[in-house]
Amino acid sequence: MAKNLEPNQEEVEPILSEDIDVIPEEILDVEIIVEDDEYEPEEEETDTRDDEPIAHEGDAIDLRSLAGINDDDDDEDWWKSDGNYSIKERADLEKIYSGTLRQFNPNEIVSGTIVSIGEKEVVLNIGFKSEGVVPVSEFRDLDGPKVGQEVEVYIENIEDGTGALILSRKRAKNLRSWEMINESLDGDKIIYGHVTRRTKGGFVIDINGIEAFLPGSQIDVKPVRDFDAYVGRTMEFKVVKINHAYENVVVSHKILIEAKLEEQRREILQNLEKGQVLEGTVKNMTNFGVFIDLGGVDGLLHITDISWGRINHPDEVLDLDEKVNVVVLDFDDAKKRISLGMKQLTSHPWESLPENIHENARVTGKVVTVADYGIFLEVMPGVEGLVHTSEMSWSQHAKNPAEAFRVGDEVEAVILSIDRDERKMSLGIRQLKSDPWSTVEERFPVGSKHSGTVRNMTNYGLFVELAEGIDGLVHISDLSWTKKFNHPSEYVKVDEKLDVMVLDIDKDNRRLSLGHKQLTEDVWDTFATIYTVGSVHQGVIKRIDAKGAVVELEQGVEGLVPPKHLKADNGKDELKVDDASDFMVIEFNKDAKRLQLSHSRTWQKEEKKPVEEKPAKSGSGKSNIPAGQKAGTTTLGDLDVLAKLKQQMEAQEKKGKGAKSAAVPETEVADVPEVSEEETEETQD
C-alpha cells in the first residue's frame, strides 16, 4: 500500500541501513512489535494539528518514516523486496538496539568515560541521554585524568532540579573500598594501602580513600627503630577489626609476615641440629644477650657466648641488623627456644697462651671487673687474672678496690700463679715494689720516734701507719700517763697524725708495738710526793658510772672515787658531774698507776672535835693517839665513844667483872680510838 505524502513533500530515495550512521535517541525508546511474518503496516493516522503521524498502542512502527524516509512504494514488504534485511537480520538488529538501552537508577555505581576536562569539572558519559559532571578534586588520586579514560562513578540523582545528571567518583571509590575491606576481613584477603602519616601509637593508612589505623606493634615482627621510614610507602595489609558504627578500621602488616615466618620456622626446626652453623641477623639487644633472627625463628645469643673476652654489653661487639655466623648450642622443640653461640666458632685463648705468660712475669691488663674482694685483669682476650685485695698493697689498710680502680684502667701486675687446666691466674700489684718489712729494723729501730697516721681503732688500742705496709699498735694504756680512756677515739680520731715511739718489733709476725705517752717522762714519780695517803686535794668530777666517779685533780691526774666514798655530808646534795669539791687520797699505787680518792672522808674528818692534849706518863714508850691523828685533835665523836665506854666499865664493875668485859659490842670497840690513861681519868672527872 502506497504511503500518503504531505503536501509539497517530495519523494526521496530510500535510505539503506548502511547509510544510517546514527540512530536518533528517540528510536531507543520505541517499542518494536512484530506479530508474524505476514505483518503488514497499517495506514498511519496523522494528527491534523501538527501534521505528525500518531502511533497507537499495538501499532507497528515504521522505522523508515521515523528515520525521515519518504517512500511512494505501496509495497508492504518493501524491505523484503529490496533484499536488504531478512526477518532474522531484523531480529538481530533489534537485539543490538535493545543492548544499547539501559535502565539507570540512583545510588548505583556505573562505569563512565571522560569526555572532556575543564578547570573545575570533568564531564563523563555513562550512556545516559545526558552527560554527568564531576569536580576535578575527586580525581586527585590519579596522576592526571585523560579524555577517554574509564572510571567508576556513583549516581546520586538521575535528574536534579535543573534536569542534570548528578555523579560522584568519591562516593563510588568509598563504596568500593568498603566492599574490599569487608572482603579482606571476612574472606581473609590481602589489600593494599598507602601509609600517609604517623599518629599517636601507629600510622594512618589510606585504603582507596578510607582511612585505617595501623598500630605500631603491627608493623613488623621485629622492633621498629625508624617509624618515619614507613611514611609514604604502599604496603600489604590484612584487616583485623572493623567498627561499622564509627567506620573505624584496624589493619596489620605483621600478621602477614608471621604467616610466612611460621612456615619458615617449621622448616628450620625440622632440620635443626646441635653444632649446626647458621647465618642470622642481629634483631634485638639486651643487657644479658642478643636475639638473632635465623630467618623465621629467633635464637638467643647469651652475652657470655659472644666472645671469649669479658664484655659489659653486646653493643661493644655487635650492631643491630648485622649479619653474623652462630652455632646451635641447644634447642627445645616444645618451647621453640634455641641457644646460640658465637665464640665457639674459635678456639679458646687458654689453649694457645704465648710463652711470655708464666709465673713471676710482668703483664699489663685492662680492668674488666671491680669487686669488693679484688679486680679482674684481662691480660689478653679471653685470659683473665684476679688481683686480690691482699695483693694490691703492702699496707694492712688498703682502700676498697672501687676507690682505686675503674673498669677500663690499664694496670701492671706480676703473675703469682697460673693453672692452665683450670684456666685460673693469680696476679699481684704490690710485688712490683720491695717488701717494706725486710728493712723495718733499720728504718724503725726500738726507741726511735716517728709520726704516723691513725688508720684504724679497736677497743684496746689504735693502729698507726708509719709507712706503706708498716703499721704499729698503740695500746690504749700507752696513750697517757695520767688519764684513763674507755676508747681511743676519746683521745684521737682516724686519719689524724700521732707521734709515737717504737717499743718492740716482731719482724716474723710483722708486728710493731708503739707508745705515745713514752714520749714524755713518767709523772707518777712526781705524783708519789704530791698525792700521799690522807692528803686532801681539789678536784672536778668528770664522769660517774657503776664503778664510781672519775675525778680530775691538779696536774691532770685522774683518780677513782668508789661509790661508798662519794656520799655527801648530811643535808647536802649528792655530787654530780662537773661538780668541784675536796677529795682525800686513800690509795696511791705507782706501779698500777692507780689513785683512789674519797669525798666522805673529808667531811667525816671535819666533824671531829679537838680535845685538850696531856703529856704522856713518864716511862711511857708510845702514844695512845691513833695513827694519822695528831695530839689534841680528839673530836666530839671520840668523846661520845669514851663516855659510852665509861658507862660500860661502871656497869661491869658493879657486876664484879673486870674492866675489859666481852659484853662491849665488837663494832663499837673497833671504832674506839686509843687514848692515854690521863685522858681516861680526865673523862671520868
XYZ file of C-alpha atoms in Angstrom:
685
model
C 0.000 0.000 0.000
C 1.297 3.365 -1.037
C 2.030 5.987 1.556
C 0.261 9.330 1.566
C 2.643 12.193 1.340
C 2.133 15.549 2.869
C 1.646 18.448 0.528
C 4.762 19.944 -1.002
C 6.716 16.880 0.116
C 8.980 15.393 -2.443
C 9.811 11.791 -2.864
C 13.252 10.831 -1.746
C 15.394 7.865 -2.432
C 15.204 5.077 0.177
C 17.962 5.247 2.751
C 19.603 1.902 3.356
C 20.835 0.695 6.744
C 24.407 1.073 5.551
C 23.773 4.774 5.094
C 22.451 5.263 8.633
C 25.343 6.337 10.931
C 23.466 7.496 13.967
C 20.154 6.234 15.160
C 18.223 9.032 16.765
C 17.901 8.663 20.539
C 14.104 8.692 20.187
C 14.258 5.305 18.409
C 15.761 3.756 21.572
C 12.534 4.444 23.431
C 10.254 2.990 20.692
C 8.889 -0.461 21.208
C 9.031 -2.570 18.073
C 6.219 -5.102 17.711
C 6.479 -7.979 15.314
C 3.293 -10.096 15.289
C 4.075 -12.546 12.485
C 5.814 -12.909 9.176
C 2.774 -11.607 7.295
C 2.763 -8.368 9.175
C 1.602 -5.518 7.107
C 1.782 -1.980 8.383
C -1.463 -0.128 8.549
C -2.017 3.389 7.416
C -0.633 5.873 9.797
C -3.026 8.211 11.352
C -1.935 11.764 11.282
C -2.632 14.484 13.661
C -4.297 17.330 11.780
C -2.946 19.755 14.332
C 0.799 19.180 13.850
C 0.841 17.071 10.699
C 2.750 14.350 12.646
C 1.752 10.669 12.466
C 0.221 9.340 15.667
C 1.221 5.870 16.752
C -1.449 3.952 18.576
C -0.831 1.239 21.106
C -0.299 -2.046 19.351
C 0.554 -0.452 16.001
C 3.771 -1.265 14.244
C 6.367 1.446 13.932
C 7.702 2.318 10.505
C 11.417 2.681 11.067
C 11.900 4.280 7.693
C 9.378 7.007 8.397
C 10.873 7.528 11.855
C 14.220 7.878 10.159
C 12.738 10.564 7.955
C 12.435 8.418 4.812
C 9.514 9.004 2.455
C 8.657 6.261 0.019
C 5.854 6.221 -2.509
C 6.135 2.498 -2.902
C 2.960 0.811 -1.761
C 4.664 -2.468 -1.364
C 4.007 -3.643 2.190
C 7.177 -5.804 2.296
C 9.498 -3.276 0.876
C 12.394 -4.486 2.965
C 11.788 -7.971 1.694
C 11.569 -6.992 -1.920
C 14.690 -4.923 -1.696
C 16.531 -7.897 -0.151
C 18.304 -5.719 2.471
C 17.116 -7.381 5.736
C 15.659 -10.690 6.469
C 13.496 -11.405 9.434
C 16.485 -12.893 11.279
C 18.647 -9.901 10.445
C 15.933 -7.600 11.618
C 15.708 -9.518 14.922
C 19.490 -9.302 15.407
C 19.390 -5.594 14.706
C 16.630 -5.142 17.222
C 18.692 -7.073 19.728
C 21.614 -4.769 19.149
C 19.385 -1.787 19.617
C 17.974 -3.290 22.775
C 21.519 -3.785 24.102
C 22.191 -0.106 23.829
C 19.244 0.640 26.012
C 19.929 0.580 29.793
C 17.930 1.424 32.846
C 19.770 3.774 35.266
C 18.820 4.088 38.925
C 20.032 6.399 41.701
C 22.507 5.065 44.306
C 24.165 2.869 41.709
C 27.811 2.561 40.695
C 28.366 2.667 36.940
C 31.313 2.997 34.611
C 31.745 6.245 32.728
C 34.072 7.643 30.082
C 35.755 11.006 30.439
C 34.509 13.228 27.614
C 36.185 16.490 28.492
C 38.264 18.026 31.296
C 37.817 21.576 32.487
C 39.496 23.668 35.157
C 36.996 22.691 37.843
C 34.893 19.910 36.357
C 35.246 16.679 34.443
C 32.444 15.652 32.028
C 31.639 11.934 31.862
C 29.403 9.877 29.597
C 27.760 6.903 31.284
C 25.481 6.040 28.309
C 22.620 8.102 29.591
C 20.715 10.587 27.485
C 22.651 13.340 29.227
C 26.206 13.595 30.495
C 27.322 13.984 34.095
C 29.757 16.407 35.698
C 32.239 15.519 38.491
C 34.549 18.007 40.310
C 38.233 17.792 39.360
C 39.110 17.477 43.088
C 37.766 13.917 43.068
C 40.482 12.862 40.597
C 43.457 13.837 42.762
C 44.420 10.227 43.329
C 45.133 9.895 39.602
C 48.289 11.209 38.024
C 46.007 13.217 35.761
C 42.642 12.291 34.241
C 42.651 11.880 30.447
C 39.912 12.052 27.859
C 38.627 8.594 27.021
C 39.684 7.151 30.391
C 37.056 4.982 32.074
C 36.284 5.493 35.758
C 33.601 4.336 38.146
C 31.106 6.890 39.413
C 28.173 6.864 41.760
C 24.759 8.041 40.534
C 23.438 10.335 43.201
C 20.453 11.574 41.172
C 19.144 10.930 37.636
C 17.848 14.431 37.335
C 18.127 17.235 39.802
C 16.023 20.345 39.776
C 17.688 21.517 36.580
C 17.473 18.119 34.900
C 21.224 17.439 35.286
C 22.726 14.032 35.965
C 24.488 14.100 39.380
C 27.562 11.822 39.657
C 30.286 11.314 42.313
C 33.544 9.484 41.891
C 34.440 9.923 45.585
C 31.386 8.026 46.776
C 31.985 5.308 44.206
C 35.538 4.846 45.495
C 34.283 4.873 49.080
C 31.737 2.127 48.477
C 34.213 0.005 46.514
C 36.762 0.436 49.308
C 34.312 -0.710 51.982
C 33.419 -3.721 49.855
C 37.111 -4.569 49.595
C 37.686 -4.024 53.339
C 34.803 -6.281 54.312
C 36.024 -8.965 51.913
C 39.507 -8.723 53.494
C 38.066 -9.277 56.967
C 35.563 -11.989 56.038
C 37.452 -13.673 53.231
C 40.972 -13.344 54.698
C 42.158 -11.399 51.670
C 45.137 -9.098 51.333
C 44.572 -5.438 50.495
C 46.970 -2.653 49.589
C 47.157 0.638 51.410
C 49.262 3.786 51.408
C 50.952 4.964 54.617
C 50.007 8.634 54.726
C 51.297 9.864 58.099
C 52.313 8.977 61.613
C 49.918 9.279 64.514
C 49.946 8.503 68.193
C 50.713 4.832 68.563
C 50.970 3.990 64.873
C 50.140 5.130 61.327
C 47.194 6.290 59.232
C 46.687 4.088 56.149
C 44.766 5.221 53.068
C 42.809 2.330 51.512
C 41.252 3.843 48.375
C 40.017 6.859 50.307
C 39.190 5.044 53.558
C 41.485 5.887 56.468
C 42.544 2.896 58.555
C 44.744 2.644 61.656
C 47.938 0.591 61.737
C 49.253 0.103 65.334
C 52.991 0.441 65.756
C 53.186 -3.094 67.137
C 51.576 -4.473 63.962
C 54.154 -3.155 61.509
C 56.766 -5.882 61.731
C 57.736 -8.913 63.779
C 60.969 -7.230 64.826
C 61.200 -3.953 66.723
C 60.932 -0.877 64.526
C 63.656 1.697 65.172
C 62.740 4.241 62.470
C 58.985 4.778 62.125
C 59.397 7.658 59.708
C 60.892 5.302 57.132
C 57.447 3.762 56.560
C 55.647 7.018 55.749
C 54.847 7.271 52.034
C 55.152 3.534 51.341
C 52.473 1.305 49.822
C 52.254 -1.996 51.677
C 50.155 -5.117 52.009
C 47.738 -5.334 54.909
C 45.158 -7.603 56.449
C 42.042 -6.139 58.065
C 41.821 -7.359 61.666
C 38.950 -5.264 63.039
C 36.070 -3.096 61.771
C 33.808 -0.846 63.806
C 30.932 -0.121 61.436
C 29.233 2.267 63.842
C 32.217 4.620 63.818
C 33.650 3.430 60.499
C 36.947 2.550 62.155
C 39.261 0.051 60.504
C 42.328 -1.580 62.072
C 44.844 -3.298 59.802
C 48.018 -5.308 60.356
C 51.125 -5.923 58.309
C 52.773 -8.068 60.962
C 50.162 -10.820 60.634
C 51.164 -11.359 57.005
C 54.840 -11.655 57.945
C 54.077 -14.055 60.793
C 52.210 -16.377 58.450
C 55.236 -16.586 56.182
C 57.635 -16.916 59.095
C 55.618 -19.733 60.611
C 56.230 -21.826 57.520
C 59.914 -20.994 57.576
C 60.062 -21.694 61.323
C 58.641 -25.180 60.925
C 61.093 -25.927 58.159
C 64.065 -24.641 60.179
C 63.113 -26.536 63.352
C 62.718 -29.764 61.406
C 66.262 -29.519 60.065
C 67.870 -28.042 63.211
C 70.786 -29.905 64.841
C 73.242 -29.197 67.642
C 76.532 -27.889 66.357
C 74.942 -26.599 63.168
C 76.345 -23.271 61.957
C 73.731 -20.795 60.721
C 73.719 -17.255 59.467
C 71.452 -14.807 61.251
C 70.705 -11.144 61.719
C 71.019 -9.232 64.979
C 67.384 -8.466 65.778
C 67.452 -7.052 69.291
C 69.919 -6.408 72.118
C 69.547 -6.637 75.880
C 71.895 -6.498 78.851
C 72.011 -10.297 79.011
C 72.385 -11.106 75.323
C 71.305 -10.751 71.692
C 68.331 -12.164 69.792
C 69.339 -13.491 66.386
C 66.817 -13.826 63.545
C 67.558 -17.105 61.779
C 65.012 -16.487 59.040
C 61.672 -17.087 60.696
C 62.786 -18.224 64.139
C 64.723 -16.351 66.822
C 67.603 -17.679 68.871
C 69.279 -16.257 71.984
C 72.983 -15.497 71.913
C 73.934 -15.031 75.571
C 76.438 -12.312 76.408
C 78.871 -14.896 77.777
C 78.784 -16.763 74.458
C 79.579 -13.753 72.289
C 83.289 -13.509 72.994
C 85.946 -15.324 74.995
C 86.784 -11.960 76.497
C 84.733 -10.119 79.110
C 82.242 -7.573 77.738
C 79.782 -5.400 79.630
C 77.186 -5.046 76.866
C 76.662 -6.753 73.491
C 76.849 -3.428 71.648
C 80.595 -3.421 72.351
C 80.958 -6.228 69.800
C 77.792 -6.343 67.662
C 75.495 -3.903 65.855
C 71.798 -4.087 65.111
C 70.896 -5.657 61.756
C 74.425 -7.072 61.478
C 74.849 -10.437 59.742
C 76.682 -12.955 61.954
C 77.514 -16.657 61.943
C 76.398 -18.595 65.008
C 76.474 -22.206 66.142
C 73.490 -24.037 67.646
C 74.334 -24.968 71.244
C 70.936 -26.326 72.277
C 67.261 -26.118 71.289
C 63.853 -27.080 72.655
C 61.208 -28.095 70.121
C 58.340 -27.785 72.574
C 59.223 -24.304 73.774
C 60.780 -23.299 70.457
C 63.877 -21.986 72.217
C 67.255 -22.012 70.542
C 70.517 -21.314 72.361
C 73.261 -19.933 70.132
C 76.962 -19.279 70.482
C 79.468 -17.218 68.572
C 82.725 -17.578 70.488
C 82.540 -21.356 69.998
C 83.484 -20.841 66.356
C 87.052 -20.017 67.504
C 89.460 -21.897 69.807
C 89.798 -20.911 73.458
C 92.706 -18.480 74.145
C 93.859 -20.561 77.129
C 94.726 -23.336 74.717
C 97.299 -21.196 72.968
C 98.893 -18.986 75.617
C 102.091 -17.253 74.475
C 105.418 -18.052 76.086
C 105.652 -14.727 77.906
C 102.674 -15.695 80.113
C 104.344 -17.519 83.049
C 104.844 -17.169 86.807
C 106.760 -14.094 88.046
C 106.288 -12.446 84.651
C 105.104 -8.863 84.484
C 101.978 -8.276 82.436
C 99.728 -5.329 81.640
C 95.983 -5.844 81.521
C 92.707 -3.977 81.351
C 90.380 -3.896 84.340
C 87.189 -5.709 83.285
C 85.540 -6.249 86.688
C 85.802 -4.489 90.048
C 84.588 -6.422 93.105
C 84.864 -5.994 96.878
C 87.446 -8.771 97.061
C 89.608 -7.570 94.149
C 89.789 -6.774 90.455
C 89.967 -8.913 87.295
C 92.566 -8.002 84.684
C 92.203 -9.135 81.084
C 95.763 -9.972 80.135
C 94.667 -10.926 76.609
C 91.218 -11.524 75.060
C 89.689 -14.422 76.967
C 92.526 -14.699 79.512
C 91.860 -13.029 82.862
C 93.570 -12.973 86.231
C 92.441 -11.964 89.732
C 94.255 -9.375 91.823
C 93.061 -9.996 95.380
C 92.799 -7.028 97.752
C 95.563 -8.529 99.897
C 97.905 -8.423 96.874
C 97.221 -4.816 95.951
C 99.371 -3.089 98.594
C 101.791 -3.893 101.389
C 99.630 -1.779 103.653
C 97.303 -3.604 106.004
C 94.665 -0.927 105.445
C 94.368 -0.832 101.669
C 91.493 1.097 100.110
C 88.415 -0.532 98.665
C 89.135 -1.610 95.050
C 86.235 0.526 93.823
C 88.001 3.625 95.190
C 91.303 2.870 93.482
C 90.314 1.293 90.147
C 87.792 1.778 87.354
C 86.702 -0.563 84.573
C 88.916 0.033 81.570
C 92.026 1.117 83.538
C 95.367 -0.231 82.344
C 97.156 -1.885 85.284
C 100.545 -3.599 85.525
C 100.827 -6.711 87.684
C 103.001 -9.761 88.411
C 101.797 -13.310 87.742
C 101.853 -15.106 91.089
C 100.404 -18.425 89.911
C 98.854 -19.868 86.772
C 96.766 -23.035 86.214
C 96.229 -23.801 82.527
C 93.953 -26.771 83.203
C 91.619 -24.814 85.493
C 92.177 -21.665 83.425
C 92.942 -19.584 86.510
C 95.574 -16.932 87.108
C 96.520 -15.091 90.299
C 98.093 -11.656 89.982
C 99.699 -9.212 92.370
C 100.394 -5.493 92.274
C 102.324 -4.972 95.499
C 105.053 -7.323 94.235
C 106.129 -4.557 91.891
C 107.676 -2.906 94.993
C 110.092 -4.352 97.592
C 108.732 -5.668 100.910
C 108.995 -2.819 103.454
C 109.306 -5.291 106.358
C 112.626 -6.507 105.016
C 114.284 -3.321 106.302
C 111.954 -2.465 109.189
C 114.669 -2.783 111.860
C 116.923 -0.317 110.061
C 114.150 2.157 109.312
C 112.273 1.933 112.639
C 114.589 0.746 115.426
C 113.341 0.288 119.005
C 113.268 3.601 120.889
C 113.056 5.725 117.728
C 110.418 8.426 117.491
C 108.170 8.813 114.451
C 104.994 10.495 113.265
C 102.267 8.312 111.723
C 98.658 8.330 110.614
C 95.894 6.712 112.628
C 94.312 4.132 110.258
C 92.112 2.010 112.495
C 90.798 1.716 116.057
C 89.677 -1.041 118.377
C 88.513 -1.109 121.977
C 92.009 -1.981 123.145
C 94.028 0.458 121.041
C 94.690 2.009 117.679
C 96.856 1.253 114.617
C 99.281 3.858 113.333
C 100.758 3.586 109.814
C 104.397 4.670 109.838
C 104.976 3.847 106.144
C 103.208 1.935 103.385
C 102.825 -1.614 104.622
C 104.168 -0.933 108.144
C 101.591 -0.478 110.915
C 102.044 -0.484 114.671
C 99.677 -0.890 117.614
C 99.404 1.746 120.322
C 97.680 0.174 123.326
C 95.022 2.304 124.992
C 97.063 2.310 128.212
C 100.023 3.827 126.345
C 98.197 6.952 125.264
C 98.541 8.983 128.501
C 100.310 8.757 131.846
C 97.501 10.392 133.752
C 94.154 9.719 132.012
C 92.111 6.582 131.555
C 90.138 6.160 128.291
C 87.249 3.834 127.526
C 88.007 4.055 123.801
C 90.916 5.519 121.798
C 88.518 7.820 119.950
C 88.308 9.880 123.134
C 91.913 10.914 122.563
C 92.470 10.903 118.788
C 90.496 10.402 115.545
C 91.085 8.246 112.464
C 93.329 9.824 109.772
C 94.856 12.206 112.323
C 98.611 12.406 112.868
C 100.085 10.968 116.073
C 103.632 10.981 117.400
C 104.773 7.598 118.691
C 107.826 5.725 119.937
C 108.770 2.207 118.799
C 108.603 -0.070 121.824
C 109.041 -3.519 120.246
C 109.484 -5.201 116.817
C 108.244 -8.661 115.776
C 109.574 -8.996 112.222
C 108.441 -12.562 111.682
C 104.810 -11.794 112.529
C 105.004 -8.286 111.036
C 104.080 -6.541 114.296
C 105.172 -3.271 115.851
C 104.437 -2.162 119.401
C 104.206 1.605 119.710
C 103.618 4.056 122.531
C 102.594 7.653 122.758
C 102.949 8.501 126.454
C 106.554 7.291 126.379
C 107.463 10.475 124.550
C 107.195 12.274 127.940
C 108.615 11.473 131.412
C 106.687 9.278 133.841
C 104.858 11.793 136.038
C 103.927 9.177 138.610
C 107.366 9.593 140.205
C 106.409 13.180 140.930
C 102.847 12.287 141.896
C 104.167 9.982 144.653
C 105.391 13.023 146.571
C 102.225 15.057 145.970
C 99.349 12.635 146.371
C 100.232 10.984 149.663
C 97.662 8.909 151.510
C 95.492 11.152 153.662
C 96.214 14.319 151.713
C 93.242 16.356 150.526
C 93.094 17.914 147.050
C 90.640 19.900 144.976
C 89.119 18.008 142.012
C 86.330 18.039 139.403
C 84.070 15.059 138.702
C 84.350 14.079 135.020
C 82.010 11.093 134.904
C 80.055 8.748 137.149
C 79.304 5.072 136.489
C 78.710 1.865 138.395
C 82.356 1.704 139.462
C 82.238 5.164 140.955
C 83.271 8.642 139.908
C 86.320 9.707 137.937
C 87.818 12.883 139.355
C 90.431 15.035 137.654
C 92.907 16.581 140.104
C 95.707 19.037 139.653
C 98.464 18.114 137.208
C 95.821 16.414 135.021
C 95.899 13.175 137.018
C 92.652 11.251 137.436
C 91.518 9.308 140.461
C 88.643 6.947 141.153
C 86.134 7.568 143.935
C 84.314 4.333 144.917
C 80.544 4.739 145.347
C 80.642 4.412 149.160
C 83.212 7.226 149.330
C 81.151 9.528 147.140
C 78.482 10.213 149.778
C 77.992 13.827 150.720
C 77.517 15.259 154.218
C 74.046 15.095 155.725
C 71.894 17.878 154.419
C 73.977 18.384 151.274
C 73.153 17.381 147.702
C 74.828 14.393 146.086
C 77.824 15.231 143.953
C 77.221 15.301 140.185
C 79.318 15.514 137.031
C 81.303 18.779 136.729
C 80.958 19.439 140.484
C 84.165 20.634 142.158
C 84.954 19.508 145.703
C 87.645 18.235 148.059
C 88.836 14.644 147.939
C 91.173 12.676 150.200
C 93.734 10.243 148.872
C 93.047 6.797 150.312
C 95.314 4.754 147.989
C 98.290 5.532 145.706
C 99.780 2.706 143.560
C 102.616 3.872 141.337
C 103.158 0.576 139.574
C 99.482 0.100 138.699
C 99.104 3.840 138.029
C 96.099 3.799 140.342
C 94.842 6.591 142.574
C 91.792 6.153 144.800
C 90.027 9.067 146.464
C 87.278 9.630 148.989
C 84.927 12.541 149.452
C 83.143 11.234 152.547
C 86.432 11.126 154.488
C 86.792 14.872 154.069
C 83.557 15.813 155.827
C 83.843 12.985 158.385
C 87.238 14.418 159.360
C 85.805 17.911 159.765
C 83.119 16.635 162.233
C 85.763 15.524 164.741
C 86.080 17.981 167.663
C 89.533 18.625 169.097
C 90.202 17.857 172.884
C 92.891 19.041 175.204
C 96.085 17.060 174.934
C 98.013 15.981 178.017
C 101.551 14.715 178.107
C 102.053 11.042 178.465
C 103.175 9.433 181.685
C 106.853 9.157 182.327
C 108.284 5.920 181.197
C 105.693 5.518 178.512
C 107.324 4.448 175.241
C 104.496 5.305 172.826
C 101.447 7.456 172.463
C 97.946 6.070 172.521
C 96.808 8.559 169.817
C 95.619 6.719 166.710
C 97.908 6.681 163.662
C 97.484 9.670 161.412
C 95.850 11.710 164.190
C 97.795 14.474 165.831
C 97.717 15.142 169.573
C 94.961 17.470 170.655
C 92.725 16.602 167.677
C 90.201 14.448 169.574
C 86.759 15.063 168.134
C 83.285 15.132 169.700
C 82.658 11.735 168.219
C 85.619 10.396 170.153
C 84.238 11.864 173.434
C 80.900 10.162 172.883
C 82.662 6.845 172.489
C 84.645 7.413 175.668
C 81.513 8.287 177.604
C 79.864 5.090 176.464
C 82.961 3.157 177.413
C 82.904 4.705 180.895
C 79.317 3.723 181.474
C 80.014 0.198 180.369
C 83.011 -0.095 182.683
C 80.983 1.145 185.654
C 78.280 -1.368 184.937
C 80.799 -4.152 184.686
C 82.426 -3.187 187.995
C 79.078 -3.389 189.716
C 78.672 -6.906 188.481
C 82.107 -7.843 189.747
C 83.658 -8.237 186.369
C 86.894 -6.890 185.054
C 87.356 -3.502 183.431
C 87.557 -5.079 179.963
C 84.359 -7.020 179.505
C 83.371 -9.075 176.467
C 79.879 -7.538 176.706
C 81.154 -4.461 174.818
C 79.891 -4.618 171.222
C 82.593 -5.589 168.790
C 81.661 -2.911 166.298
C 81.889 -0.204 168.886
C 85.188 -1.436 170.288
C 86.705 -1.470 166.869
C 85.851 2.183 166.419
C 87.237 3.256 169.797
C 90.413 5.215 169.332
C 93.388 4.587 171.547
C 93.585 7.043 174.449
C 96.015 7.532 177.259
C 95.273 6.845 180.920
C 95.413 10.580 181.600
C 92.663 11.202 179.013
C 90.593 8.437 180.565
C 90.912 9.954 184.035
C 90.016 13.395 182.719
C 86.985 11.982 181.019
C 85.879 10.275 184.226
C 86.295 13.503 186.174
